[in-house]
Amino acid sequence: MIIAIDGPSGAGKSTVAKLISKTLNFEYIDTGAMYRALAYKAFKNSINICKENEDNINEMLKNTSVDYDNNCIYLDGENVNDKIRDEIISKMSSKISTIAYVRLKMVDLQRAIAKNKDVVMDGRDIGTAVFPNANYKFFITATVEKRAKRRYNELIKKGMDVCFDDVLSDIIKRDNNDTTREISPLQIADDAILIDTTEKDINDVVKEILNHVLNGGKNVL
Ligand code: DC
């Protein structure tokens, strides 16, 4: 079974997807981590992500292995979970994910990783491009201010010195990259269930999704 969870940055997708996968004993696959791993490699190799550099990026990709296993992201065999969450990597991953060849490779990989498994997969294009026939599709969103506030609180909690307006403008830029790119832009699949988490507690969102998956949307939890 495939449960697809798409939506913009900071909507709470990964928290929700992790909790659902745990409850259902499904595998969780964070596709954003895959784009982040590639961005991290480009960063380490000082490869600037821009149109003029696409050949270099494609060349890098030919010599790169990415894998996602047991909640961990592997880049060329190394677990890079702790190295891909910096703001610079967030920005670079949003840019690298607009490149056609990159998307082609990642989508193939995502399909291969999910083969013969029950998975909860989160991302931007899971219900529209990776698994258009997914058993369940959810699109999780929230206002841009609320998403920025959540991200800001997370960063402050980590002890980082950030300003709310910068976080907000980064989210707006990433939304813009994600929704306007030519290939598989972020959009709601026709048959996805839309959940706005602006005023909702994350546990209520999880319940809502589980009610759909376990009982066709009726309140059983
Ligand atoms: O979900 P995230 O913030 O970790 O994702 C990082 C970037 O990767 C995001 O800006 C858009 C891109 N992405 C994508 O294009 N397609 C996906 N399925 C997942 C992420």
CSV table of C-alpha atoms in Angstrom, one decimal, residues 45-208:
chain,number,residue,atom,x,y,z
A,45,ASN,CA,32.1,19.9,-4.0
A,46,SER,CA,31.5,23.7,-4.3
A,47,ILE,CA,29.1,23.2,-7.3
A,48,ASN,CA,26.9,26.2,-7.7
A,49,ILE,CA,23.3,25.2,-8.5
A,50,CYS,CA,22.2,27.1,-11.5
A,51,LYS,CA,21.2,26.6,-15.1
A,52,GLU,CA,24.7,27.1,-16.5
A,53,ASN,CA,26.0,24.4,-14.2
A,54,GLU,CA,23.5,21.7,-15.1
A,55,ASP,CA,26.1,19.6,-17.0
A,56,ASN,CA,28.3,19.5,-13.9
A,57,ILE,CA,25.4,18.6,-11.7
A,58,ASN,CA,24.3,15.8,-14.1
A,59,GLU,CA,27.9,14.5,-14.1
A,60,MET,CA,28.0,14.5,-10.3
A,61,LEU,CA,24.7,12.6,-10.3
A,62,LYS,CA,26.2,9.8,-12.5
A,63,ASN,CA,28.8,9.2,-9.8
A,64,THR,CA,26.4,9.4,-6.8
A,65,SER,CA,24.5,6.9,-4.9
A,66,VAL,CA,21.5,7.8,-2.7
A,67,ASP,CA,19.5,5.4,-0.6
A,68,TYR,CA,16.9,5.7,2.1
A,69,ASP,CA,16.7,2.9,4.6
A,70,ASN,CA,15.3,2.6,8.1
A,71,ASN,CA,14.7,6.4,8.5
A,72,CYS,CA,18.2,7.2,7.4
A,73,ILE,CA,19.5,8.9,4.2
A,74,TYR,CA,22.7,7.5,2.7
A,75,LEU,CA,24.9,9.5,0.3
A,76,ASP,CA,27.6,7.4,-1.4
A,77,GLY,CA,27.2,4.9,1.5
A,78,GLU,CA,27.5,7.4,4.3
A,79,ASN,CA,24.6,8.2,6.6
A,80,VAL,CA,24.2,12.0,6.2
A,81,ASN,CA,21.0,12.5,8.3
A,82,ASP,CA,22.6,15.1,10.5
A,83,LYS,CA,24.2,17.0,7.6
A,84,ILE,CA,21.3,17.9,5.4
A,85,ARG,CA,19.1,20.1,7.5
A,86,ASP,CA,21.0,23.4,7.5
A,87,GLU,CA,19.3,26.4,5.9
A,88,ILE,CA,21.9,26.5,3.1
A,89,ILE,CA,21.1,22.9,2.1
A,90,SER,CA,17.3,23.7,2.3
A,91,LYS,CA,17.8,26.5,-0.3
A,92,MET,CA,20.1,24.4,-2.5
A,93,SER,CA,17.8,21.4,-2.4
A,94,SER,CA,14.9,23.5,-3.6
A,95,LYS,CA,17.0,24.7,-6.5
A,96,ILE,CA,18.5,21.3,-7.4
A,97,SER,CA,15.0,19.7,-7.4
A,98,THR,CA,14.1,21.9,-10.4
A,99,ILE,CA,16.6,20.1,-12.7
A,100,ALA,CA,14.9,17.5,-15.0
A,101,TYR,CA,17.6,14.8,-14.9
A,102,VAL,CA,17.7,15.1,-11.1
A,103,ARG,CA,14.0,14.5,-10.8
A,104,LEU,CA,14.0,11.7,-13.2
A,105,LYS,CA,16.7,9.8,-11.2
A,106,MET,CA,15.0,10.5,-7.9
A,107,VAL,CA,11.6,9.5,-9.0
A,108,ASP,CA,13.0,6.2,-10.3
A,109,LEU,CA,14.8,5.6,-7.1
A,110,GLN,CA,11.7,6.4,-5.0
A,111,ARG,CA,9.7,3.9,-7.0
A,112,ALA,CA,12.4,1.2,-6.6
A,113,ILE,CA,12.7,1.8,-2.8
A,114,ALA,CA,8.9,1.4,-2.3
A,115,LYS,CA,8.6,-1.7,-4.5
A,116,ASN,CA,6.8,-4.5,-2.7
A,117,LYS,CA,6.5,-2.5,0.5
A,118,ASP,CA,3.8,-0.7,2.5
A,119,VAL,CA,5.0,2.8,2.6
A,120,VAL,CA,4.1,6.3,3.7
A,121,MET,CA,6.0,8.6,1.4
A,122,ASP,CA,6.2,12.4,1.8
A,123,GLY,CA,7.3,15.0,-0.7
A,124,ARG,CA,5.9,17.4,-3.3
A,125,ASP,CA,5.0,15.2,-6.2
A,126,ILE,CA,4.2,11.8,-4.7
A,127,GLY,CA,0.5,11.7,-5.5
A,128,THR,CA,0.9,13.5,-8.9
A,129,ALA,CA,4.1,12.0,-10.4
A,130,VAL,CA,5.8,9.3,-8.3
A,131,PHE,CA,2.7,7.3,-7.5
A,132,PRO,CA,-0.3,8.7,-9.3
A,133,ASN,CA,-2.1,5.4,-8.4
A,134,ALA,CA,-1.3,5.6,-4.7
A,135,ASN,CA,-4.0,4.0,-2.5
A,136,TYR,CA,-4.3,7.2,-0.4
A,137,LYS,CA,-3.3,10.8,-1.2
A,138,PHE,CA,-3.2,13.6,1.3
A,139,PHE,CA,-2.2,17.2,0.7
A,140,ILE,CA,-1.1,18.9,3.9
A,141,THR,CA,-0.8,22.6,4.0
A,142,ALA,CA,-1.0,25.7,6.3
A,143,THR,CA,-0.7,29.5,5.8
A,144,VAL,CA,2.7,30.7,4.9
A,145,GLU,CA,2.9,32.7,8.2
A,146,LYS,CA,2.0,29.7,10.3
A,147,ARG,CA,4.6,27.5,8.4
A,148,ALA,CA,7.3,30.2,8.9
A,149,LYS,CA,6.4,30.5,12.6
A,150,ARG,CA,6.8,26.7,13.1
A,151,ARG,CA,10.1,26.7,11.3
A,152,TYR,CA,11.3,29.8,13.3
A,153,ASN,CA,10.4,28.1,16.6
A,154,GLU,CA,12.2,25.0,15.5
A,155,LEU,CA,15.4,27.0,14.7
A,156,ILE,CA,15.2,29.0,17.9
A,157,LYS,CA,14.8,25.7,19.9
A,158,LYS,CA,18.0,24.5,18.2
A,159,GLY,CA,19.7,27.6,19.6
A,160,MET,CA,20.1,29.3,16.3
A,161,ASP,CA,20.1,33.1,16.0
A,162,VAL,CA,17.4,33.7,13.3
A,163,CYS,CA,15.0,36.5,12.4
A,164,PHE,CA,11.4,35.7,11.7
A,165,ASP,CA,11.3,37.8,8.5
A,166,ASP,CA,14.2,35.9,7.0
A,167,VAL,CA,12.6,32.6,7.7
A,168,LEU,CA,9.3,33.8,6.2
A,169,SER,CA,11.1,35.1,3.1
A,170,ASP,CA,13.0,31.8,2.7
A,171,ILE,CA,9.7,29.8,2.9
A,172,ILE,CA,8.1,32.2,0.3
A,173,LYS,CA,11.1,31.6,-2.1
A,174,ARG,CA,11.0,27.9,-1.6
A,175,ASP,CA,7.2,27.8,-2.2
A,176,ASN,CA,7.9,29.8,-5.4
A,177,ASN,CA,10.6,27.4,-6.6
A,178,ASP,CA,8.4,24.4,-5.7
A,179,THR,CA,5.2,25.6,-7.4
A,180,THR,CA,6.6,27.2,-10.5
A,181,ARG,CA,9.2,24.7,-11.6
A,182,GLU,CA,8.6,23.2,-15.1
A,183,ILE,CA,8.7,19.5,-14.0
A,184,SER,CA,6.2,18.1,-11.5
A,185,PRO,CA,5.6,21.4,-9.7
A,186,LEU,CA,3.9,21.2,-6.2
A,187,GLN,CA,0.2,20.8,-6.8
A,188,ILE,CA,-2.7,19.1,-5.3
A,189,ALA,CA,-3.6,15.8,-7.1
A,190,ASP,CA,-7.2,15.8,-8.2
A,191,ASP,CA,-8.0,12.9,-5.9
A,192,ALA,CA,-6.0,14.0,-2.9
A,193,ILE,CA,-7.7,14.9,0.4
A,194,LEU,CA,-6.7,18.4,1.4
A,195,ILE,CA,-5.9,19.0,5.1
A,196,ASP,CA,-5.2,22.5,6.3
A,197,THR,CA,-3.1,22.3,9.5
A,198,THR,CA,-3.1,26.0,10.3
A,199,GLU,CA,-5.4,25.7,13.3
A,200,LYS,CA,-4.9,22.0,13.9
A,201,ASP,CA,-3.0,20.0,16.4
A,202,ILE,CA,-0.7,17.5,14.7
A,203,ASN,CA,-2.2,14.6,16.6
A,204,ASP,CA,-5.7,15.5,15.2
A,205,VAL,CA,-4.2,15.6,11.7
A,206,VAL,CA,-2.8,12.1,12.3
A,207,LYS,CA,-6.2,10.9,13.5
A,208,GLU,CA,-7.9,12.4,10.5
